Coordinates of C-alpha atoms and ligand atoms in Angstrom, one line a residue:
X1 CA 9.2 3.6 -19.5
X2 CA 10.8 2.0 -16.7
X3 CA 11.0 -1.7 -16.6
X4 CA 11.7 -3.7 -13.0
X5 CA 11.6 -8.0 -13.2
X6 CA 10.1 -9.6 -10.2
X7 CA 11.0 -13.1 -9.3
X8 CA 9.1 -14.7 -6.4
X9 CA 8.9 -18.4 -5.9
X10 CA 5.4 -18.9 -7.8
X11 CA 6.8 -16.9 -10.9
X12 CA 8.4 -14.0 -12.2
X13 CA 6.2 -10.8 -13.8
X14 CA 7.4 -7.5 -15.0
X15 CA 6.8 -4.2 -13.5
X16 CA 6.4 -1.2 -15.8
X17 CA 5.9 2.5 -14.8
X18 CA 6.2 5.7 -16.4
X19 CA 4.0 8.4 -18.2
X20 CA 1.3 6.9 -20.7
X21 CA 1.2 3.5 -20.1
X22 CA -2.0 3.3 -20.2
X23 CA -2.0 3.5 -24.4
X24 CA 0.8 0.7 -24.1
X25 CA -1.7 -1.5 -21.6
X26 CA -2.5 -4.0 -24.3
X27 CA 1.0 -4.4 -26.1
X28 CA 2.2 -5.1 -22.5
X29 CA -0.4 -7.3 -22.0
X30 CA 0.2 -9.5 -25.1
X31 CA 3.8 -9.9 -23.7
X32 CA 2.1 -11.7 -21.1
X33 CA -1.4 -13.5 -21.9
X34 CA -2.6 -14.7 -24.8
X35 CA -5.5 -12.0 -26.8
X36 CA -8.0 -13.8 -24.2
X37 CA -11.6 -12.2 -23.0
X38 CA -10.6 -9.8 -19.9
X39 CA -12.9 -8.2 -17.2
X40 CA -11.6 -4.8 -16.1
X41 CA -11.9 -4.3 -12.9
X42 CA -12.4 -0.2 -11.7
X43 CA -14.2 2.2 -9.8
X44 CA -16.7 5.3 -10.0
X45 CA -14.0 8.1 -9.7
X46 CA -11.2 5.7 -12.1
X47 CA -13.2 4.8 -14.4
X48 CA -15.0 7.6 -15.9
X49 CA -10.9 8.8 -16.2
X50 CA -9.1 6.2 -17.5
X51 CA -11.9 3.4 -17.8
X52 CA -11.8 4.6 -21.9
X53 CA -8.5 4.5 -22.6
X54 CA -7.2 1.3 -20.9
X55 CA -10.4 -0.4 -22.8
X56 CA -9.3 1.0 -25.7
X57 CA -5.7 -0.3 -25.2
X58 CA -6.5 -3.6 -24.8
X59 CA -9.4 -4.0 -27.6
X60 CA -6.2 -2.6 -30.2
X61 CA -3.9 -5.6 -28.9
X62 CA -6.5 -7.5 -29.8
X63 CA -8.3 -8.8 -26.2
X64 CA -12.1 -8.6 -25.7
X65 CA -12.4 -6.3 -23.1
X66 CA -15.6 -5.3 -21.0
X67 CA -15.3 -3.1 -17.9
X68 CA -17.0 -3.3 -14.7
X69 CA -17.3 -0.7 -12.3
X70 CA -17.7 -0.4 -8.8
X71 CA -18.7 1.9 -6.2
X72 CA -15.3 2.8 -5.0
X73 CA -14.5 3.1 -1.4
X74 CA -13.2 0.3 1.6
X75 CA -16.8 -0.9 1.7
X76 CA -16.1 -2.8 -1.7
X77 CA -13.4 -5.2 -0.3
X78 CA -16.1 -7.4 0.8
X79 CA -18.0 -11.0 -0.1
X80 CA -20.9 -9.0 -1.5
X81 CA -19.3 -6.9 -4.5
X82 CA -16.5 -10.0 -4.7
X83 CA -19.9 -12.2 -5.3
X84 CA -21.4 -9.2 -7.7
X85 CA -18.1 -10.1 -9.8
X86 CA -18.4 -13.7 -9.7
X87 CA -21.7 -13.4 -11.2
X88 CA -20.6 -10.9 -13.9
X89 CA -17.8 -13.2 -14.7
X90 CA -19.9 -16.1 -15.2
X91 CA -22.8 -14.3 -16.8
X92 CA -20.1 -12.9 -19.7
X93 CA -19.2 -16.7 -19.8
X94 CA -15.8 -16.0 -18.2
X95 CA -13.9 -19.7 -18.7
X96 CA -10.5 -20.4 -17.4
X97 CA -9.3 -19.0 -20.5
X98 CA -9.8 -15.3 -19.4
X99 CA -7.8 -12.8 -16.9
X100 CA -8.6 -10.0 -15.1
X101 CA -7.5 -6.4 -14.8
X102 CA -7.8 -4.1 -12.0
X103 CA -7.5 -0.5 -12.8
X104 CA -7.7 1.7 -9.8
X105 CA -6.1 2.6 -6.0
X106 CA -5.5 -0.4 -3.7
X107 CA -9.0 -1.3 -2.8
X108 CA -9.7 -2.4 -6.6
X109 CA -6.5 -4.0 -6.6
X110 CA -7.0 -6.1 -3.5
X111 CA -10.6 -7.1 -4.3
X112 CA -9.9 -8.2 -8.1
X113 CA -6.8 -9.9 -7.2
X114 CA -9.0 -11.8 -4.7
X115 CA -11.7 -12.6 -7.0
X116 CA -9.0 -13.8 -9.7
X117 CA -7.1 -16.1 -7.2
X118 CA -10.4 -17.5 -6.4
X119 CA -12.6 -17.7 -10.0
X120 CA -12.5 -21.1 -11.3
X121 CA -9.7 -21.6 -9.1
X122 CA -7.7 -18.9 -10.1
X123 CA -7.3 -16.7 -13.3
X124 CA -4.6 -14.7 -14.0
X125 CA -4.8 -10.8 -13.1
X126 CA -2.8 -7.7 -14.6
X127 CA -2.6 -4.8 -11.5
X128 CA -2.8 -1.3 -13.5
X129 CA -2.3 1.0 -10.1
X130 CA -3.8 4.4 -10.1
X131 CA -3.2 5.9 -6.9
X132 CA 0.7 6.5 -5.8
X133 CA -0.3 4.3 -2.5
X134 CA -1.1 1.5 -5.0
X135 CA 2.0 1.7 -7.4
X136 CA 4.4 2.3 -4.7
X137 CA 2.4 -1.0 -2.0
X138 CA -0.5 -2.8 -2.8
X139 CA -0.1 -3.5 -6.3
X140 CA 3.5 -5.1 -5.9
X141 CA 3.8 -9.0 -4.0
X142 CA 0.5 -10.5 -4.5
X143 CA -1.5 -9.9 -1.2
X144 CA -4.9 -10.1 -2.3
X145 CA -7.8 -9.5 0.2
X146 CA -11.9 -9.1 1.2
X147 CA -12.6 -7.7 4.4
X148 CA -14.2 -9.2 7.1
X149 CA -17.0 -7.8 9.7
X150 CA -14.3 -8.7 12.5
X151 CA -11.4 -6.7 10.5
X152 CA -9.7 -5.4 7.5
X153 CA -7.8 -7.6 5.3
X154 CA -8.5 -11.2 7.1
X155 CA -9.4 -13.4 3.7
X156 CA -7.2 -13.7 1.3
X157 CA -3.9 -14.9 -0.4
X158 CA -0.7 -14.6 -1.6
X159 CA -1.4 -14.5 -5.6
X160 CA 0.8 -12.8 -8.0
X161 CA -0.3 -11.0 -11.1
X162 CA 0.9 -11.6 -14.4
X163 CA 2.2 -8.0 -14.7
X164 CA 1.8 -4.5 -13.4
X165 CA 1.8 -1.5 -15.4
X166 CA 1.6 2.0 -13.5
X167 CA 1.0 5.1 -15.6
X168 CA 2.5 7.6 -13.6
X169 CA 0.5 10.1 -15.2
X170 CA -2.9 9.1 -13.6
X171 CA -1.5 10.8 -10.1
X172 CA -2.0 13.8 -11.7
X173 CA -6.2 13.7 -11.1
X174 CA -5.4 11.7 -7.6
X175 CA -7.0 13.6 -5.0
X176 CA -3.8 15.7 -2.7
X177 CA -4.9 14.2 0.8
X178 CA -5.0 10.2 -1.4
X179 CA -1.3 11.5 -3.1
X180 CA -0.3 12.5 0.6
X181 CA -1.2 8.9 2.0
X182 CA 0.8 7.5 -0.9
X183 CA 4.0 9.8 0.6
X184 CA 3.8 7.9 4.0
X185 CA 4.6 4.7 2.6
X186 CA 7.9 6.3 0.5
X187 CA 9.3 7.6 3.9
X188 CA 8.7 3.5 5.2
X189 CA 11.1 2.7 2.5
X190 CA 13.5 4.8 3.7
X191 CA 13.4 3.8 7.2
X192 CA 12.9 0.0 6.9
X193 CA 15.3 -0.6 3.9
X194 CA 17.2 2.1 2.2
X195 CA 19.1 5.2 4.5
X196 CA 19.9 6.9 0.9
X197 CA 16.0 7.2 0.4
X198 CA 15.3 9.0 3.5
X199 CA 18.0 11.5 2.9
X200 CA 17.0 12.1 0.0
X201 CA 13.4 12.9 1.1
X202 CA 15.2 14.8 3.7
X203 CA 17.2 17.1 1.5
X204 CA 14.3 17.6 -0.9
X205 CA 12.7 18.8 2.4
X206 CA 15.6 21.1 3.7
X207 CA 15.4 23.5 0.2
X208 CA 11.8 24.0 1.0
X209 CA 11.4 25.7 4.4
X210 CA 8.2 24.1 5.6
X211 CA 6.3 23.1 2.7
X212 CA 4.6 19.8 2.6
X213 CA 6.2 17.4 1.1
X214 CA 3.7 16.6 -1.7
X215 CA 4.5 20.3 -3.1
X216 CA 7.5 19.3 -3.2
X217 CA 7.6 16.6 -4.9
X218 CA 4.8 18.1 -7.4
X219 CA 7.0 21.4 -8.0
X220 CA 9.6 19.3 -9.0
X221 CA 7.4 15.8 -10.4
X222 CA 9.3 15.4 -13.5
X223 CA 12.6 15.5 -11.6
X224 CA 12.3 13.1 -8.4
X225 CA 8.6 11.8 -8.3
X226 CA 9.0 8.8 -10.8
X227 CA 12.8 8.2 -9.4
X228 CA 11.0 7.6 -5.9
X229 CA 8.4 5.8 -7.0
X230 CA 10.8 3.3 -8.9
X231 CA 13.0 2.9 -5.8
X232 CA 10.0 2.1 -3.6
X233 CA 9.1 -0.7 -6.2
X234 CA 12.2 -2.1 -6.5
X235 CA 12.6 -2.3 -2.7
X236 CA 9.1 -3.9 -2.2
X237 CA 10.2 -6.3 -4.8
X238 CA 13.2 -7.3 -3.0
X239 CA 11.7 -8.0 0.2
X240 CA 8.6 -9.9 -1.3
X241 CA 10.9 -11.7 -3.6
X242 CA 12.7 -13.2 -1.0
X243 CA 9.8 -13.8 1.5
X244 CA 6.7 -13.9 -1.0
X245 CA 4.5 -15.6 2.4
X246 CA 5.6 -13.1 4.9
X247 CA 7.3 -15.7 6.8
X248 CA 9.6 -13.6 8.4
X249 CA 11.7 -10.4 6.4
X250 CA 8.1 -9.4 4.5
X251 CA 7.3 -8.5 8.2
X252 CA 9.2 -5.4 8.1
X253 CA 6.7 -4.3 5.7
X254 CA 4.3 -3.7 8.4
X255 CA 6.6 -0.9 10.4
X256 CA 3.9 1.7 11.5
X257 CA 1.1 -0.9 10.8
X258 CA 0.7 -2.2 14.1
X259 CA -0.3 0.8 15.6
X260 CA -1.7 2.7 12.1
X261 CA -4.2 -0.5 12.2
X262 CA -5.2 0.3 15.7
X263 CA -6.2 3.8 15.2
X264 CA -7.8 2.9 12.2
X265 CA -10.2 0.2 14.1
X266 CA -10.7 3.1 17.0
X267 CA -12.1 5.5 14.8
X268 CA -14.2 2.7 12.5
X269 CA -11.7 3.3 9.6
X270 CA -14.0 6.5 9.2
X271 CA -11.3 9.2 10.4
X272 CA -8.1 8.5 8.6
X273 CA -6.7 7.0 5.4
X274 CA -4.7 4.3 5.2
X275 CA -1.6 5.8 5.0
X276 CA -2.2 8.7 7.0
X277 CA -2.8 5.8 10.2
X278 CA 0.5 4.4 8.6
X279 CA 2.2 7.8 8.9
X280 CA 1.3 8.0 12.4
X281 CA 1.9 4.4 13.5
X282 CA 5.4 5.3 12.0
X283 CA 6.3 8.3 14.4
X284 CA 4.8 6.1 17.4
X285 CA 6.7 3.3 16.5
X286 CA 10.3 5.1 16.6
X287 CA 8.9 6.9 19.9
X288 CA 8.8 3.4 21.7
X289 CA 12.1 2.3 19.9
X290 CA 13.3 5.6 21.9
X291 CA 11.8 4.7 24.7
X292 CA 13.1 0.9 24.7
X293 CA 16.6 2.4 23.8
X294 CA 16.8 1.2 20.2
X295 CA 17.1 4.4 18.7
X296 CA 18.5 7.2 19.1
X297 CA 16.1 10.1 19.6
X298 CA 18.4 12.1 17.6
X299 CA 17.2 9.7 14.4
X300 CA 13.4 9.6 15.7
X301 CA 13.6 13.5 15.5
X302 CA 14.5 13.1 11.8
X303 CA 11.8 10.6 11.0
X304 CA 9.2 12.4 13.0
X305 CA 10.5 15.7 10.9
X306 CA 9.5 14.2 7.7
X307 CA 6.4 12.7 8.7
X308 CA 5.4 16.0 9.9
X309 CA 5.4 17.2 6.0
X310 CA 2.9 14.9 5.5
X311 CA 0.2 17.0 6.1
X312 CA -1.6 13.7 8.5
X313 CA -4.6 15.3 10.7
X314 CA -4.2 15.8 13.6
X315 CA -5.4 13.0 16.2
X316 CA -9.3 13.3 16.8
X317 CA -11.1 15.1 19.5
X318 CA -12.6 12.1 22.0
X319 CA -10.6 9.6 20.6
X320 CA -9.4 7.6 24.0
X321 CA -6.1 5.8 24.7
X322 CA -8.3 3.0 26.2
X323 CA -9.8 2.4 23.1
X324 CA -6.8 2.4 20.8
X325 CA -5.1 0.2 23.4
X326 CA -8.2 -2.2 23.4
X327 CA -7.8 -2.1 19.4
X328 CA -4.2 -2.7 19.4
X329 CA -5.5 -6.6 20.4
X330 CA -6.9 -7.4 17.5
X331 CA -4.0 -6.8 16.0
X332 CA -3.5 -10.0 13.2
X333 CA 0.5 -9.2 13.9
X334 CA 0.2 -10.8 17.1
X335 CA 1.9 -14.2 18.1
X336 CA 0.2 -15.8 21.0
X337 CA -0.7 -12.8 23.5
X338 CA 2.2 -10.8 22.6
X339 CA 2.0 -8.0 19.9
X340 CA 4.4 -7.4 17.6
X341 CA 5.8 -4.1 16.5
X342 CA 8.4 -3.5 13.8
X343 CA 10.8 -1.0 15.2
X344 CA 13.4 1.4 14.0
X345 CA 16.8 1.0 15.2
X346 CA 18.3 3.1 12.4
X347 CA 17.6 5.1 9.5
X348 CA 17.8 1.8 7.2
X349 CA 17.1 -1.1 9.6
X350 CA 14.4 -2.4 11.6
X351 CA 13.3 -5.4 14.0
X352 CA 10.6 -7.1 15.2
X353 CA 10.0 -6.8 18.5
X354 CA 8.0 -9.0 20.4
X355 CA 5.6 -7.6 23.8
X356 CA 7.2 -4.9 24.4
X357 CA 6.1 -3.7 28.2
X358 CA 2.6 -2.5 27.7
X359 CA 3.2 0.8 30.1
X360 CA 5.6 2.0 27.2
X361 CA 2.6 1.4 24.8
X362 CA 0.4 3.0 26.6
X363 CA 3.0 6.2 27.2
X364 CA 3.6 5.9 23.3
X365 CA -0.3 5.8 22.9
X366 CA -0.8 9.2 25.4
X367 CA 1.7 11.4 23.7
X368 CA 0.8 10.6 20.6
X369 CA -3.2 11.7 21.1
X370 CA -2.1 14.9 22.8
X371 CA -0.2 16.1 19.7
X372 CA 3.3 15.7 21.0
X373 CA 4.6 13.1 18.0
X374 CA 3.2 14.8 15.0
Ligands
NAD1 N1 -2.2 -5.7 -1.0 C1 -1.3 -5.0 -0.3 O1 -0.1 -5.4 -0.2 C2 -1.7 -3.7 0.3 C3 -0.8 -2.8 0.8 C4 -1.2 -1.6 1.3 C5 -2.6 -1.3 1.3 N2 -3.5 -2.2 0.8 C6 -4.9 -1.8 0.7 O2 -5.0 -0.8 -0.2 C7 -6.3 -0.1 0.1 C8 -6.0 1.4 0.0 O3 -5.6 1.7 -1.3 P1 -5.7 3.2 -1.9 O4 -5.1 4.1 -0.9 O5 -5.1 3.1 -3.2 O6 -7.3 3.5 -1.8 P2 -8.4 3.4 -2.9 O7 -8.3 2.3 -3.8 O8 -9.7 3.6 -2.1 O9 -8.3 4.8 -3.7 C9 -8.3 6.0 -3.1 C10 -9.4 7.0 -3.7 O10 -8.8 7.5 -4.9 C11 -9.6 7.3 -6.0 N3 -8.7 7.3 -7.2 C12 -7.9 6.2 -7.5 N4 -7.0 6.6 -8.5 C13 -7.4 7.8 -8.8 C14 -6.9 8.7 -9.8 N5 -5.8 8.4 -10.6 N6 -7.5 9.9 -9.9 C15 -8.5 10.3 -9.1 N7 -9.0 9.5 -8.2 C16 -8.4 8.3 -8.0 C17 -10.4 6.1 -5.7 O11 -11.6 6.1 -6.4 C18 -10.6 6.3 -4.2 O12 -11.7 7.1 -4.0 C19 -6.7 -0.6 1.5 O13 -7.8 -1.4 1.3 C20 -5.5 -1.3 2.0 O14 -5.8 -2.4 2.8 C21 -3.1 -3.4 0.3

């Protein structure tokens, strides 16, 4: 078991990840909360897997556990099923004595996190990630969100859990296209933060002619899967430490979101994951750095060659530049009129850059919907 300390300006929490953490979850959680009534937060696919088991863990430590489950999809990062939890919480007689745990991929993850920054005016919250998106991203710095009708991700706050604990072993079950959308945000580490990351994705790669890079990683899962994983946490750890409200270095964060959020509004977030949007916003993203002279298209070769082993579909049939342009504008990155888009200008390092010409956009935007990036 691997153990990584986060300190962030509202408080420091631990980090734990390895196989079977789930039978620790309650010893962990005594490290960290008093034996206090907890509402585990999960969904229809997580909890009939690991719903038992994390209950279980707890009850032994000694916490009164009761689970409640949810449908499981985007559509429960909204007001409704945050109100549905309210009312649980306050129907079990849920005092400021209590915490919450979500157990589950991202969209658990945001919504409890929301609902515990916001019960009673706040409760503390224990992330327990299942998918490898999750324990690699969402669980780690505190963004907690709800949906709203005009976009994804627009209330929230910045509210830190009292501890995470990521049983590598649950990515076993995790469906292969959910495990590949995890992928896209390791290869962001590697681009944003840490050159010896890529290249190591990049070897691993090189041995295999071809072959995605989840089978990759899976052939060889005992070897470099929970080394990567533990890297990417320790990265997002770093950044969020030092900028825990996205004032300026969190930013970075968001390299392939800007455009990965506009092809996810311009198909009705019906057409990709998250991450496989991400994966694609990535390759456009070091296109325009190309195309503004940033980077060299030697190095956006190399990052478009390992997003290409990420098995993303391809762009869809009828999907219009117009109307990924037009979604581009709703962009919550955006400072005045002008967009922002995190850019590559090596393997390692990125910037912000602010309204880049639109006609490089829109070239960016073309070649990428006629196949010619991924
Ligand atoms: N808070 C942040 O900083 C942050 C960062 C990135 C993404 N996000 C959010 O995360 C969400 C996406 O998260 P996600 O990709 O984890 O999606 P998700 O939570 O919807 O999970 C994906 C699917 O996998 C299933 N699943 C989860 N774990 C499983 C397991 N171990 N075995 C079998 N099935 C399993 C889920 O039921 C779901 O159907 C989005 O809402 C996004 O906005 C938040």
């Amino acid at each position: 078991m691997l153990k990584i300390k986060l300190r962030t300006g509202s408080g420091a929490y631990p980090v734990y990840l390895g196989r079977g953490i789930l039978d620790k979850l309650g010893v962990l959680a005594l490290s960290r909360l008093p034996a206090c009534p907890l509402l585990v937060v999960s969904d229809g696919n997580v909890a009939p897997l690991y719903g038992a088991n994390c209950l279980e863990s707890l009850r032994r430590a000694g916490f009164k556990a009761e689970l409640a489950v949810l449908e499981g999809g985007e559509k429960d990062k909204s007001f409704a099923t945050a109100l549905t939890l309210y009312t649980s919480a306050l129907e079990a007689g849920l005092d400021r004595h209590t915490a919450i745990v979500a157990l589950g991929g991202g969209v658990v993850g945001d919504l409890a996190g929301f609902v515990a920054a916001t019960y009673l005016r706040g409760i503390p919250y224990i992330q327990v990630p299942t998918t490898l998106l999750a324990m690699v991203d969402s669980s780690i710095g505190g963004k907690v969100a709800v949906n709203h009708p005009l976009g994804k991700n627009l209330i929230g706050a910045f509210y830190q859990p009292s501890l995470v604990a990521g049983d590598t072993a649950t990515l076993e079950t995790l469906p292969p296209r959910e495990f590949n959308a995890g992928l896209a945000e390791l290869v962001k580490y590697g681009v944003i933060w840490e050159q010896k990351l890529f290249i190591h994705l990049e070897s691993l790669l090189s041995r295999s002619s071809g072959a995605p890079l989840a089978a990759v990683l899976l052939r060889a899962r005992g070897a470099w899967l929970p080394w990567l994983i533990a890297r990417a946490v320790a990265i997002k750890g770093e950044i969020v430490c030092r900028d825990e409200r996205e004032k300026d270095l969190r930013r970075i964060l968001n390299f392939g979101h800007t455009f990965g959020h506009a092809l996810e509004a311009a198909t009705e977030y019906g057409y990709y994951l998250h991450g496989e949007a991400v994966a694609c916003g990535m390759a456009m993203a070091a296109r325009l750095a190309v195309l503004l002279k940033l980077l060299s298209p030697g190095e956006a070769q190399r990052i478009g060659r390992v997003l290409g082993r990420l098995q993303v579909p391809p762009p869809p049939r009828g999907l219009s530049r117009e109307k990924v342009a037009a979604a581009l504008y709703y962009d919550k990155k955006k400072e005045g009129e002008e967009l922002i888009f995190i850019l590559p200008v090596a393997l390692g390092r990125v910037i912000a850059c602010k309204g880049p010409p639109f006609p490089l956009v829109e070239q960016v935007l073309a070649e990428y919907l006629e196949g010619a990036l991924l």
